[in-house]
PDB file of C-alpha atoms (C1' of nucleotides) in Angstrom:
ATOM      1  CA  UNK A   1      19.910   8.625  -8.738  1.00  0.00           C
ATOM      2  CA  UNK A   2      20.123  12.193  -7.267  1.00  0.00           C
ATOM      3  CA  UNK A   3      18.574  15.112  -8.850  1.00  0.00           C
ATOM      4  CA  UNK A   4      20.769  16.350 -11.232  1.00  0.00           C
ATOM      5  CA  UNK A   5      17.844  19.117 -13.579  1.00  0.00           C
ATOM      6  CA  UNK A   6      15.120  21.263 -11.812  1.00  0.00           C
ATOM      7  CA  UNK A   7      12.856  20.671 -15.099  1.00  0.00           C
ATOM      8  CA  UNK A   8       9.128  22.142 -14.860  1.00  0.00           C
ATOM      9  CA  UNK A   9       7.935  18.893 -14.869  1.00  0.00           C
ATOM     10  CA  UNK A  10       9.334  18.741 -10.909  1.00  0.00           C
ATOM     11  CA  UNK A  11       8.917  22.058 -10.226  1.00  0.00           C
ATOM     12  CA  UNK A  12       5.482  22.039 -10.534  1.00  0.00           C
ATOM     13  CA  UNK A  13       5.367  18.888  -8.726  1.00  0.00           C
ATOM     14  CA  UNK A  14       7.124  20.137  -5.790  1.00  0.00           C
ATOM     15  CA  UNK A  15       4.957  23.385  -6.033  1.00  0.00           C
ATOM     16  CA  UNK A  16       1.487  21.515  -6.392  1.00  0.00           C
ATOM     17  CA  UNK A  17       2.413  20.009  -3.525  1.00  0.00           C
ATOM     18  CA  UNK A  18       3.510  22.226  -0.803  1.00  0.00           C
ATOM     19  CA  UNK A  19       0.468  24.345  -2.246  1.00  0.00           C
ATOM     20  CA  UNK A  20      -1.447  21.731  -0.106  1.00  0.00           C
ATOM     21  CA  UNK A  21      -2.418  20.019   3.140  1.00  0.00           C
ATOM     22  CA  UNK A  22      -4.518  17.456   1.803  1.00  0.00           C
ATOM     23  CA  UNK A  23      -2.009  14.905   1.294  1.00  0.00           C
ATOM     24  CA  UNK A  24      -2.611  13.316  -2.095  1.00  0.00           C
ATOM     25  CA  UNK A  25      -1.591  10.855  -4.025  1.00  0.00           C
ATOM     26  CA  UNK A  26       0.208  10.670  -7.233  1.00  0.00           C
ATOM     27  CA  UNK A  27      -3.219  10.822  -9.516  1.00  0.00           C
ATOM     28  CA  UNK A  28      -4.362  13.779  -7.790  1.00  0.00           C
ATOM     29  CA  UNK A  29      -1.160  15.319  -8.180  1.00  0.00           C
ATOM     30  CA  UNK A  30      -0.664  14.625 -11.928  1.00  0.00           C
ATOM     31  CA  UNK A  31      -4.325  15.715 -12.337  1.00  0.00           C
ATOM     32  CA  UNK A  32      -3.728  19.557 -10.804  1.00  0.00           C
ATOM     33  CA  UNK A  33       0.167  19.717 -12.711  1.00  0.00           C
ATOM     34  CA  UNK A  34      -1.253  18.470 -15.686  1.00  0.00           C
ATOM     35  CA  UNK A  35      -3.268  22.267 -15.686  1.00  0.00           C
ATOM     36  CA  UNK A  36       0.289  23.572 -15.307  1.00  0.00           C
ATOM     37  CA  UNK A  37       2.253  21.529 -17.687  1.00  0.00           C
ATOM     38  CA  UNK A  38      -0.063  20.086 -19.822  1.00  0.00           C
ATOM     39  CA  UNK A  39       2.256  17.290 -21.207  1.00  0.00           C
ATOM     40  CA  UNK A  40       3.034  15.310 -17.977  1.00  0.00           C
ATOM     41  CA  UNK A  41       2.545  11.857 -18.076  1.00  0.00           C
ATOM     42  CA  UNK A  42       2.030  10.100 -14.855  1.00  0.00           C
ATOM     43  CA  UNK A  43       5.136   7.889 -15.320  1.00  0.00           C
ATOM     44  CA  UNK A  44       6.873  11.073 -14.981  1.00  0.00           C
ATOM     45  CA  UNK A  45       4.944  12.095 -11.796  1.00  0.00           C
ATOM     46  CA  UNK A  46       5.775   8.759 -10.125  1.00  0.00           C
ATOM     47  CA  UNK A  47       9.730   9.224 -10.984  1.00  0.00           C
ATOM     48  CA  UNK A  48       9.565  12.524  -9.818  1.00  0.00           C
ATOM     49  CA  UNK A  49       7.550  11.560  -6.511  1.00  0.00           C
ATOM     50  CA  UNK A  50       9.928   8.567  -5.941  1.00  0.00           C
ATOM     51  CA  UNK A  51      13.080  11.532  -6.235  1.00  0.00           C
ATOM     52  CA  UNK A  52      11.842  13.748  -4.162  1.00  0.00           C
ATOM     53  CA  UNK A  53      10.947  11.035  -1.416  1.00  0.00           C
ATOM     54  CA  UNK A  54      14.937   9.695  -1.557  1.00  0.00           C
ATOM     55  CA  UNK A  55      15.929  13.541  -1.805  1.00  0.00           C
ATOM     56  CA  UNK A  56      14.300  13.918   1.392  1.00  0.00           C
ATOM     57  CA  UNK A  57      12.044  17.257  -0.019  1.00  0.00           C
ATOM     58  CA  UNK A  58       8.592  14.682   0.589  1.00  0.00           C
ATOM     59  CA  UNK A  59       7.577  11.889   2.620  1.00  0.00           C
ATOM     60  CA  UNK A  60       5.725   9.007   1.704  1.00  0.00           C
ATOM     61  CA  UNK A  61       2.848   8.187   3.695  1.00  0.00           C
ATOM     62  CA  UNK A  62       1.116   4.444   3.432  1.00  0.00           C
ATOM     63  CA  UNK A  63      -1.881   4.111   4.991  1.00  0.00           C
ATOM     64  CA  UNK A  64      -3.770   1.256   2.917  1.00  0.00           C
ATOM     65  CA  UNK A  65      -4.687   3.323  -0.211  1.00  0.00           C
ATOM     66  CA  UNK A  66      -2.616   4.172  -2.857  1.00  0.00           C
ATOM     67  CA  UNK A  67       0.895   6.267  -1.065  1.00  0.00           C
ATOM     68  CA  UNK A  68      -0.185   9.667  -0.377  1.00  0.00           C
ATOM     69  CA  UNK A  69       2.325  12.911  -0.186  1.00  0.00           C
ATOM     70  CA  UNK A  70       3.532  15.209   1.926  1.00  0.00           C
ATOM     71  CA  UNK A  71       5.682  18.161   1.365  1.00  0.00           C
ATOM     72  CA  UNK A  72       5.998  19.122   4.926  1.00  0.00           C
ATOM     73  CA  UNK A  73       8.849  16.967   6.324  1.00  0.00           C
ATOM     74  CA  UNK A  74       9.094  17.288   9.990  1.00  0.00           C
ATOM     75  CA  UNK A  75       7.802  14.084  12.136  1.00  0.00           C
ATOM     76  CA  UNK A  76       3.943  14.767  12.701  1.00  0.00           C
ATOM     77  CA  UNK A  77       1.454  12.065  13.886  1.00  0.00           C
ATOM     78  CA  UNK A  78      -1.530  11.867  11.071  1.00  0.00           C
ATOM     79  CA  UNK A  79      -5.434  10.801  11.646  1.00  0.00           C
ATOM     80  CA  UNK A  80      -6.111   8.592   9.047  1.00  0.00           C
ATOM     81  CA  UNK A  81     -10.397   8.869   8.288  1.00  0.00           C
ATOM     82  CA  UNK A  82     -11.293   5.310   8.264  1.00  0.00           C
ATOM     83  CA  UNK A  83     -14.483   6.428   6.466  1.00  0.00           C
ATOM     84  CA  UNK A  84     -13.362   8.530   3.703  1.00  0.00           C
ATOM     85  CA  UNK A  85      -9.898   8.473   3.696  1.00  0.00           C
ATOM     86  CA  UNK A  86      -8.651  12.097   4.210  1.00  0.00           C
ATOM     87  CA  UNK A  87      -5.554  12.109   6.088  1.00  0.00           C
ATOM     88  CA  UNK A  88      -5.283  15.512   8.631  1.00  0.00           C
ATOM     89  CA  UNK A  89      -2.504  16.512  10.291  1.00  0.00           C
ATOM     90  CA  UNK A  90      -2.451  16.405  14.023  1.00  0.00           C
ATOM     91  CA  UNK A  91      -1.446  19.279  16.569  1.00  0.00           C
ATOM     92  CA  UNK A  92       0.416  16.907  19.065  1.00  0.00           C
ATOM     93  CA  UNK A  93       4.122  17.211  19.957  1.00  0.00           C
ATOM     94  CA  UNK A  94       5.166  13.836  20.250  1.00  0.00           C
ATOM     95  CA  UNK A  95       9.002  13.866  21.311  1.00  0.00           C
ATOM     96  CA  UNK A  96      11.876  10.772  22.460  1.00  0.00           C
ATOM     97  CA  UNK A  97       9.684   8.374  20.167  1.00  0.00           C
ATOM     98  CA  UNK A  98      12.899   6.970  18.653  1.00  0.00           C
ATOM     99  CA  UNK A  99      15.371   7.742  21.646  1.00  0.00           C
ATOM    100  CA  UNK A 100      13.071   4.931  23.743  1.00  0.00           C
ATOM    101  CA  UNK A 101      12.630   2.774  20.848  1.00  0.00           C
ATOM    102  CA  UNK A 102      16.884   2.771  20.356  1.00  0.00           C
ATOM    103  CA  UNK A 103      17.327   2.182  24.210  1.00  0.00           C
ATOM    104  CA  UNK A 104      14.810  -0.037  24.511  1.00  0.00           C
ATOM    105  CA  UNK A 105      16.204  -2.145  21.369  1.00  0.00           C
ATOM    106  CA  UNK A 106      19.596  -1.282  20.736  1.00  0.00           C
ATOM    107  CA  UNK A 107      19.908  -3.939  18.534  1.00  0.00           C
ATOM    108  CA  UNK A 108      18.427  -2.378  16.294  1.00  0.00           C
ATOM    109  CA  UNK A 109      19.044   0.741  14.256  1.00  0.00           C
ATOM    110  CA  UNK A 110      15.966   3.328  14.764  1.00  0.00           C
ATOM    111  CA  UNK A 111      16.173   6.047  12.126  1.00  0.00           C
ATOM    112  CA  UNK A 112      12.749   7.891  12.026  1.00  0.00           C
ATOM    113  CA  UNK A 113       9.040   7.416  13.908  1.00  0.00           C
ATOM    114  CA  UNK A 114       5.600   7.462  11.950  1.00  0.00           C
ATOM    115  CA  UNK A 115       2.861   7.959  14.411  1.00  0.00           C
ATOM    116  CA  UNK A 116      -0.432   7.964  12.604  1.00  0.00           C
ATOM    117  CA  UNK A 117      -4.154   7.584  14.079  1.00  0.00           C
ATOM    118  CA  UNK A 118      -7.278   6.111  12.685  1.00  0.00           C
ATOM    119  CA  UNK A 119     -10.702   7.069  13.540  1.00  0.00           C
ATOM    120  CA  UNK A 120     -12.981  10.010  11.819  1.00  0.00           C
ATOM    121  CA  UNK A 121     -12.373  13.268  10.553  1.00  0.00           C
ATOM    122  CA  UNK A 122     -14.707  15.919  11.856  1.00  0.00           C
ATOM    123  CA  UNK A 123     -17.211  15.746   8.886  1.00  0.00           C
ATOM    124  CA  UNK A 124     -17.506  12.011   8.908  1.00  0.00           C
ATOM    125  CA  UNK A 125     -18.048  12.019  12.689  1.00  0.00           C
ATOM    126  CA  UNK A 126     -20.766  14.857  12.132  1.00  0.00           C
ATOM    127  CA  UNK A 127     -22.366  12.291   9.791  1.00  0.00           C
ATOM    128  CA  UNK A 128     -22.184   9.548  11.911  1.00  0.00           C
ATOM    129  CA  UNK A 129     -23.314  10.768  15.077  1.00  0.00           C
ATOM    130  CA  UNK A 130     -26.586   9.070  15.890  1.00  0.00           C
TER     131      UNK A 130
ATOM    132  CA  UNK B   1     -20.214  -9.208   6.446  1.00  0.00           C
ATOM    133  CA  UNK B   2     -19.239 -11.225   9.500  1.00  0.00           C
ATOM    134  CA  UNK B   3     -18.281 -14.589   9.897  1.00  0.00           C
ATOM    135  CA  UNK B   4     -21.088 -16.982  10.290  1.00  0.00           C
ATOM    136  CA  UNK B   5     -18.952 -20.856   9.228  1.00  0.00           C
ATOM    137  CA  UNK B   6     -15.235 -21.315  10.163  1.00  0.00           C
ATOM    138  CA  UNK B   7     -14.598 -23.571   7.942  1.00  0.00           C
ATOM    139  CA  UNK B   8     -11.147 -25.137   7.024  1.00  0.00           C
ATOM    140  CA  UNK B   9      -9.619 -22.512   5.067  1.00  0.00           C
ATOM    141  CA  UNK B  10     -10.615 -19.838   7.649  1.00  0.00           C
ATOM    142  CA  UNK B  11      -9.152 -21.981  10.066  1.00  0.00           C
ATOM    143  CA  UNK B  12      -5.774 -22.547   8.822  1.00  0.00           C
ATOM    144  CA  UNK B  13      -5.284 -19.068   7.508  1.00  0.00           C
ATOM    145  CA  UNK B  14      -5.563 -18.182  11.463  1.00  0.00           C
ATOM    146  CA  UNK B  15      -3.840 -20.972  12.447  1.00  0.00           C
ATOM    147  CA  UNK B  16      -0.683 -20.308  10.566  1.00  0.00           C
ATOM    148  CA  UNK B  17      -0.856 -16.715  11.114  1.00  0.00           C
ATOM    149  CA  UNK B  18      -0.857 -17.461  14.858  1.00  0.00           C
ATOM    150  CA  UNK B  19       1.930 -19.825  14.361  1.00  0.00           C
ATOM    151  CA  UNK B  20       4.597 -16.966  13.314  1.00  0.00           C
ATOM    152  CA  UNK B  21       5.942 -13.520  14.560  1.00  0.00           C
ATOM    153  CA  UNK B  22       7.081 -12.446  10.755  1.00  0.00           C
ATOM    154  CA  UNK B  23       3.945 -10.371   9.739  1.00  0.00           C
ATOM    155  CA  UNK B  24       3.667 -12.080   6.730  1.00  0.00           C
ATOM    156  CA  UNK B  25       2.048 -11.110   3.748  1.00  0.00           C
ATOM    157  CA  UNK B  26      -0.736 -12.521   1.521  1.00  0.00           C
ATOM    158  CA  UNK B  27       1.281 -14.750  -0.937  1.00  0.00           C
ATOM    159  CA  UNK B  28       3.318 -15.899   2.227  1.00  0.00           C
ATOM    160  CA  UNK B  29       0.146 -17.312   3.851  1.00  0.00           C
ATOM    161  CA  UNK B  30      -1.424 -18.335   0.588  1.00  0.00           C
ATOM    162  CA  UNK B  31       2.148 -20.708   0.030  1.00  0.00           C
ATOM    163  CA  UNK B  32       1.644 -21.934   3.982  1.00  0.00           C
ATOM    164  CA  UNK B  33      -1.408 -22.348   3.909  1.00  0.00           C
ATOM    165  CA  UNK B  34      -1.300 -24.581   0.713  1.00  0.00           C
ATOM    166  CA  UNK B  35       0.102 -27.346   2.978  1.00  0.00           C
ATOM    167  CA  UNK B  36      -2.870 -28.123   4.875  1.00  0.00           C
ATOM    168  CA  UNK B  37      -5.576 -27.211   2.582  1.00  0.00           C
ATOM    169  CA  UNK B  38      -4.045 -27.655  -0.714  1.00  0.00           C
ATOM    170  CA  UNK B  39      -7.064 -26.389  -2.594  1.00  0.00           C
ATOM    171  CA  UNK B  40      -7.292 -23.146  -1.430  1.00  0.00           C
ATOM    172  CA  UNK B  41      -6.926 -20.536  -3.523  1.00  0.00           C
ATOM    173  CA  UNK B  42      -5.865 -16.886  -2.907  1.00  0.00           C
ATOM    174  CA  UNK B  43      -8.875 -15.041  -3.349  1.00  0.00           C
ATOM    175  CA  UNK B  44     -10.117 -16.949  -0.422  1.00  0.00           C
ATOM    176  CA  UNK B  45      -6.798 -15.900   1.499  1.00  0.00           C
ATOM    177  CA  UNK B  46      -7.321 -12.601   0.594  1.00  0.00           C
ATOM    178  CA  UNK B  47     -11.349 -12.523   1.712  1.00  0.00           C
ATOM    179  CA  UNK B  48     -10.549 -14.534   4.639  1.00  0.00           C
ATOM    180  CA  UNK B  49      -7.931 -12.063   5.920  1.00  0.00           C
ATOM    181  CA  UNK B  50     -10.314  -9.486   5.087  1.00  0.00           C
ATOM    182  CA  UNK B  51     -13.091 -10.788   7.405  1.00  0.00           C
ATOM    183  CA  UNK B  52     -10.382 -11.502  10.092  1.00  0.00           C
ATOM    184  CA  UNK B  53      -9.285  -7.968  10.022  1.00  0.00           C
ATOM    185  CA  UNK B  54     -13.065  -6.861   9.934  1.00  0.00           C
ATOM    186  CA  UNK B  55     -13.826  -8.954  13.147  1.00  0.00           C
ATOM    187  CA  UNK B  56     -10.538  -7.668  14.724  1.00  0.00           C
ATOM    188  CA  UNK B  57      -8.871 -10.886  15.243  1.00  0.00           C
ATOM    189  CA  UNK B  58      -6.535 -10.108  12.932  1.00  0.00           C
ATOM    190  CA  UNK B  59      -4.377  -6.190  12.150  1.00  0.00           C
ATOM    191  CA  UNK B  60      -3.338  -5.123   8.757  1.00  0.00           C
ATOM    192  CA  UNK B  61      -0.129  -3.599   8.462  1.00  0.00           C
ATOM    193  CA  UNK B  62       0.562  -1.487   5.811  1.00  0.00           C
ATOM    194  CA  UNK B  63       4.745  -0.477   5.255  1.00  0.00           C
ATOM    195  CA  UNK B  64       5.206   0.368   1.563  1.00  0.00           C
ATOM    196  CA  UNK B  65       4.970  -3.225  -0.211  1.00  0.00           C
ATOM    197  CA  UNK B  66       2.399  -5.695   0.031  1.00  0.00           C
ATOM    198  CA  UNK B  67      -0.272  -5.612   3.316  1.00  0.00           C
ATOM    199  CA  UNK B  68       1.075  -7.653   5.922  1.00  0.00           C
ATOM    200  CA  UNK B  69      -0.554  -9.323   8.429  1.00  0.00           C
ATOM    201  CA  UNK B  70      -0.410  -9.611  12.430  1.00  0.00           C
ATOM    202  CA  UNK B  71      -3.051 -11.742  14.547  1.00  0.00           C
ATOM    203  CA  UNK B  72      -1.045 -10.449  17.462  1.00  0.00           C
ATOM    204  CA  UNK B  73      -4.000  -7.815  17.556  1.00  0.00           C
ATOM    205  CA  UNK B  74      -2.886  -5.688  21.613  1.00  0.00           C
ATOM    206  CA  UNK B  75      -1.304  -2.366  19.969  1.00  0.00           C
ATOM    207  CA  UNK B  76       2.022  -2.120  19.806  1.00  0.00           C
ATOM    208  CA  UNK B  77       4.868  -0.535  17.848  1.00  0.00           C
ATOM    209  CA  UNK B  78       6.838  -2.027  14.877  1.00  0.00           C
ATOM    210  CA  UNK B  79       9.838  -1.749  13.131  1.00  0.00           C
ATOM    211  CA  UNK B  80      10.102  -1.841   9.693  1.00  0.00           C
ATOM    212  CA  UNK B  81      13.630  -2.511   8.063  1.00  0.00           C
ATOM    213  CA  UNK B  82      14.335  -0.323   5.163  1.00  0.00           C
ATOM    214  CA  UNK B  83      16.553  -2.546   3.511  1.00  0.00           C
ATOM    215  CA  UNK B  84      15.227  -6.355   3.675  1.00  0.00           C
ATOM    216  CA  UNK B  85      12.157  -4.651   4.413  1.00  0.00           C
ATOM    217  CA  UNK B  86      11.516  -7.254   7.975  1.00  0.00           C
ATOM    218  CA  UNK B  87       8.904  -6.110  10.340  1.00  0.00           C
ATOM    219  CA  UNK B  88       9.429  -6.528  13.776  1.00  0.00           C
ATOM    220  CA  UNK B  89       7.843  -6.187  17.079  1.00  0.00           C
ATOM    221  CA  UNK B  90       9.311  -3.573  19.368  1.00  0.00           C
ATOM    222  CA  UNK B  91       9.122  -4.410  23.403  1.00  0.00           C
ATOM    223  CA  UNK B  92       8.536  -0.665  24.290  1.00  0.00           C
ATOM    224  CA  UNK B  93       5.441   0.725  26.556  1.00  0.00           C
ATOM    225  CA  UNK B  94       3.813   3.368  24.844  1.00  0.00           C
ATOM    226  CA  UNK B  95       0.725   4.297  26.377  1.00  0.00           C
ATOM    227  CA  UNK B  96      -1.733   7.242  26.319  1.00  0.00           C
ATOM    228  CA  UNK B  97      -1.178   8.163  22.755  1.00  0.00           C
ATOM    229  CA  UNK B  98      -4.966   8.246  22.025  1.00  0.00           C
ATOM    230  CA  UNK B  99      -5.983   9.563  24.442  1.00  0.00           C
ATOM    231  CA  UNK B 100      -3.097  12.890  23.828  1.00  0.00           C
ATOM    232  CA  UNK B 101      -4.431  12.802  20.300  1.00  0.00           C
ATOM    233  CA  UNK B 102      -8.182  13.230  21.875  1.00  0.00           C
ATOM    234  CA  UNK B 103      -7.393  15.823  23.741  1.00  0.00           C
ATOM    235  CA  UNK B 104      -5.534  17.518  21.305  1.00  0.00           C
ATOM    236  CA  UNK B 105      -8.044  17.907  18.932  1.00  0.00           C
ATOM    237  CA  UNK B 106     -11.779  16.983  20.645  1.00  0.00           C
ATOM    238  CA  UNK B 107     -13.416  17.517  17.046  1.00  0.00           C
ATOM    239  CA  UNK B 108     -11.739  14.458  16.265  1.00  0.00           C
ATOM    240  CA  UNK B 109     -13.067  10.649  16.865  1.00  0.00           C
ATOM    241  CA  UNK B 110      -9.996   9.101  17.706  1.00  0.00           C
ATOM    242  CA  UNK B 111     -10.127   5.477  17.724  1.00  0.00           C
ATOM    243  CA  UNK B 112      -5.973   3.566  17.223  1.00  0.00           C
ATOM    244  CA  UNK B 113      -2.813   4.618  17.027  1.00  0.00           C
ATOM    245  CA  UNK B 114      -0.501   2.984  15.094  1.00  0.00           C
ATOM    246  CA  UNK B 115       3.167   3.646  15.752  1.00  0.00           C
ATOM    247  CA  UNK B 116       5.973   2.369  13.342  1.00  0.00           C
ATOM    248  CA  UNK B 117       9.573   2.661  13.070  1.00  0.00           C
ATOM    249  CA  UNK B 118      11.938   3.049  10.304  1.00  0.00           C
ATOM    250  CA  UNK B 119      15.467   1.980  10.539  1.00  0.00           C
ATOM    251  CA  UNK B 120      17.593  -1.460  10.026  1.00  0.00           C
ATOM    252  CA  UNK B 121      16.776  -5.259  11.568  1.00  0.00           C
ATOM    253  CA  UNK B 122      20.339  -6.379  13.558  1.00  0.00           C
ATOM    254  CA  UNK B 123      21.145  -8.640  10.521  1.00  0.00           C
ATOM    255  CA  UNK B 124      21.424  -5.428   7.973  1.00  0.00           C
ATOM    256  CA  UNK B 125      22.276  -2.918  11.014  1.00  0.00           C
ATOM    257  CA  UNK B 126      25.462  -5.911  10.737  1.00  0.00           C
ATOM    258  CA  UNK B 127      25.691  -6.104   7.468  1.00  0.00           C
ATOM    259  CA  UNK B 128      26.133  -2.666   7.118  1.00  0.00           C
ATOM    260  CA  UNK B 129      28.485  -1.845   9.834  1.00  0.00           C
ATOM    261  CA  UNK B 130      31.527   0.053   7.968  1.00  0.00           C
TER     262      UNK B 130
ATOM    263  C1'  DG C   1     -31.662 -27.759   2.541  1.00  0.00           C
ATOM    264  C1'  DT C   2     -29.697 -23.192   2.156  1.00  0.00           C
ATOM    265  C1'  DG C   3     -26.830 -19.556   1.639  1.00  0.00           C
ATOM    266  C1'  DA C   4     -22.102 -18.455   3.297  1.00  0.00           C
ATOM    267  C1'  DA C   5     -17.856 -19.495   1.620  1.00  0.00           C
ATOM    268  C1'  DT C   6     -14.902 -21.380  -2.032  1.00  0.00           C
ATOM    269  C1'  DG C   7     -12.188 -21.919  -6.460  1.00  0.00           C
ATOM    270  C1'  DC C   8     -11.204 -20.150 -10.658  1.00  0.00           C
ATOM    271  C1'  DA C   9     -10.106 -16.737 -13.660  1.00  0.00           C
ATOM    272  C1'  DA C  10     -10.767 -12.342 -15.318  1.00  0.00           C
ATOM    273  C1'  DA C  11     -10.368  -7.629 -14.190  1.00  0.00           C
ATOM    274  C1'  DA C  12      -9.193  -3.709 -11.632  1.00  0.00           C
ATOM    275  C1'  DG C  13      -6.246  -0.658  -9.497  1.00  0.00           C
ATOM    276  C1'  DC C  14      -1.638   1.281  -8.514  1.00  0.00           C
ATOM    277  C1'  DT C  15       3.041   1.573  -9.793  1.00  0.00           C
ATOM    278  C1'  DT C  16       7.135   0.509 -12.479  1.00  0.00           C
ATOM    279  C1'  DT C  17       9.749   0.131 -16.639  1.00  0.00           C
ATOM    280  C1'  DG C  18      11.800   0.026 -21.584  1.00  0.00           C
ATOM    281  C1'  DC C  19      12.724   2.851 -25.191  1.00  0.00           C
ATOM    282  C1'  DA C  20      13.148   6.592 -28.241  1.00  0.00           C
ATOM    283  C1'  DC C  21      12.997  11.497 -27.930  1.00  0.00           C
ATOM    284  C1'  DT C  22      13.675  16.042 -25.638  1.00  0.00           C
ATOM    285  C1'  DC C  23      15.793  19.723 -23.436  1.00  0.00           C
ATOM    286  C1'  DG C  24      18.222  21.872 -19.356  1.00  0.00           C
ATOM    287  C1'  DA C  25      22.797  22.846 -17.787  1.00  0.00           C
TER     288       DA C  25
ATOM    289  C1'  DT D   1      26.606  18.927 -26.713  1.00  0.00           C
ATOM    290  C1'  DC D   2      24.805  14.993 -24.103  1.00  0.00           C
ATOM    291  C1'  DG D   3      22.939  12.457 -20.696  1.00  0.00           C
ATOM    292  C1'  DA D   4      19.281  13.321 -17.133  1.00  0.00           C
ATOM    293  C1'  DG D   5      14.679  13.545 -17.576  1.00  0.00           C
ATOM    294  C1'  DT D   6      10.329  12.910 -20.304  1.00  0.00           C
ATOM    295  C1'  DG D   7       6.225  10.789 -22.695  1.00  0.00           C
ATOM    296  C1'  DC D   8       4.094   6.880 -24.089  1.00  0.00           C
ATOM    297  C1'  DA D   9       2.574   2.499 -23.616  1.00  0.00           C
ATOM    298  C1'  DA D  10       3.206  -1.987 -22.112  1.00  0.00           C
ATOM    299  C1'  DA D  11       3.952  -4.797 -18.270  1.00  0.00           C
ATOM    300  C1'  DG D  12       4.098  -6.047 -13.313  1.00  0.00           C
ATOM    301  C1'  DC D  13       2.150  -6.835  -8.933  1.00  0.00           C
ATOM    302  C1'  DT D  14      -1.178  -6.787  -5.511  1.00  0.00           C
ATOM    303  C1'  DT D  15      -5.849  -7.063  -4.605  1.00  0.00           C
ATOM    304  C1'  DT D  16     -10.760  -7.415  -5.848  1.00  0.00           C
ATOM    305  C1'  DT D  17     -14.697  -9.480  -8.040  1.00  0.00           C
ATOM    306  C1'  DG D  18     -18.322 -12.342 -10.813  1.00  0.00           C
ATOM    307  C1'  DC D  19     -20.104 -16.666 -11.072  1.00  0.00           C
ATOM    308  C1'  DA D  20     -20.922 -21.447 -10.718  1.00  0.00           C
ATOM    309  C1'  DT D  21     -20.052 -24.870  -7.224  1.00  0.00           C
ATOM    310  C1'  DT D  22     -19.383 -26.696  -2.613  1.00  0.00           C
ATOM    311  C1'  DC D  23     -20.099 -27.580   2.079  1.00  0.00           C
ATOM    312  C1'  DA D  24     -20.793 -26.011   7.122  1.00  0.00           C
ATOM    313  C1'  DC D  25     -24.505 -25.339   9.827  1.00  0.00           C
TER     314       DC D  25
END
DNA sequence: GTGAATGCAAAAGCTTTGCACTCGA
DNA sequence: TCGAGTGCAAAGCTTTTGCATTCAC
């Protein structure tokens, strides 16, 4: 269904989550709105989550762990740490991703591009370096 | 840990993941599987896709549901139907993306990209036709 | 023979869902 | 008012794990 009530409960969501770049999932989310609106239950985070995501207002981003989200909604390519997990965004315009994937398969209909990397996020290749 | 016996379970988990282009899923092999080693159970599907994936013979895919898995291991970009949720292989060059994302941001070890599409297989792009 | 790998089953996440209650429009 | 949204708790699904047993080397 489509949003039909702004209630606090999805405010604060929506707020907790543009308030960051860290890309978290839904316990980490419930965890900092639960300061704001103490009675949340994470049933209620998930619903709201799943609302937003067919609203379009946040992506969902799978990358092995539990779905992590993003309020920032433009196409981005991600580095996914394969040692701790963070996800970072990456600085890298990466345009005509899904015009050559629709001419080289038109077939097929292409709708959106996820570009993500995996290797280490600058503290975990700091620790690593021998 | 890395392999040290290929034994018959090991075997035909890789066997019938080489056999098809459908990126199955755990349960999927598991069921397969079943028919040649009938004792097998699916914590040893599950481990023995985890060591695959560990020695590289074997990708992990992960699209929203259940991991699914490819032992067709060269990188290359997928398409994953949003409605039957099918993943397919895309026939599309698309080289240099690493090394863009290493030179974009040097502070970054940058090991695989992983590039995925969203959109509909030609059986629901059909179905869906108005 | 020996320990890596297995089978079984229990447990551990993560996420969804049913239901009665609440509250925003 | 009144039904969309919530809270709670139970259930669902995927995946992991402990342990005794088996079997590949």
């Amino acid at each position: 269904m489509a949003i039909k009530r702004f209630t606090r409960q999805r405010r604060a969501v929506l707020e907790v989550l543009r308030s960051t770049r860290r890309h978290p999932d839904a316990a980490w989310i419930y965890h900092e709105v639960k300061k704001r609106v103490p009675s949340i239950s994470l049933g209620t985070v998930y619903r709201t989550l799943d609302a937003l995501v067919r609203e379009g207002m946040v992506i969902a981003l799978h990358t092995g762990g539990p779905t992590r989200y993003d309020a920032f909604t433009e196409p981005h390519p991600h580095l996914v740490c394969r040692r701790c997990g963070a996800v970072l965004d990456l600085d890298l315009e990466v345009g005509g991703l899904v015009e050559a994937a629709r001419s080289a398969h038109p077939e097929l209909v292409v709708e959106r591009a996820w570009l993500a990397f995996e290797g280490l996020c600058p503290d975990c290749a700091r620790s690593l370096e021998s």
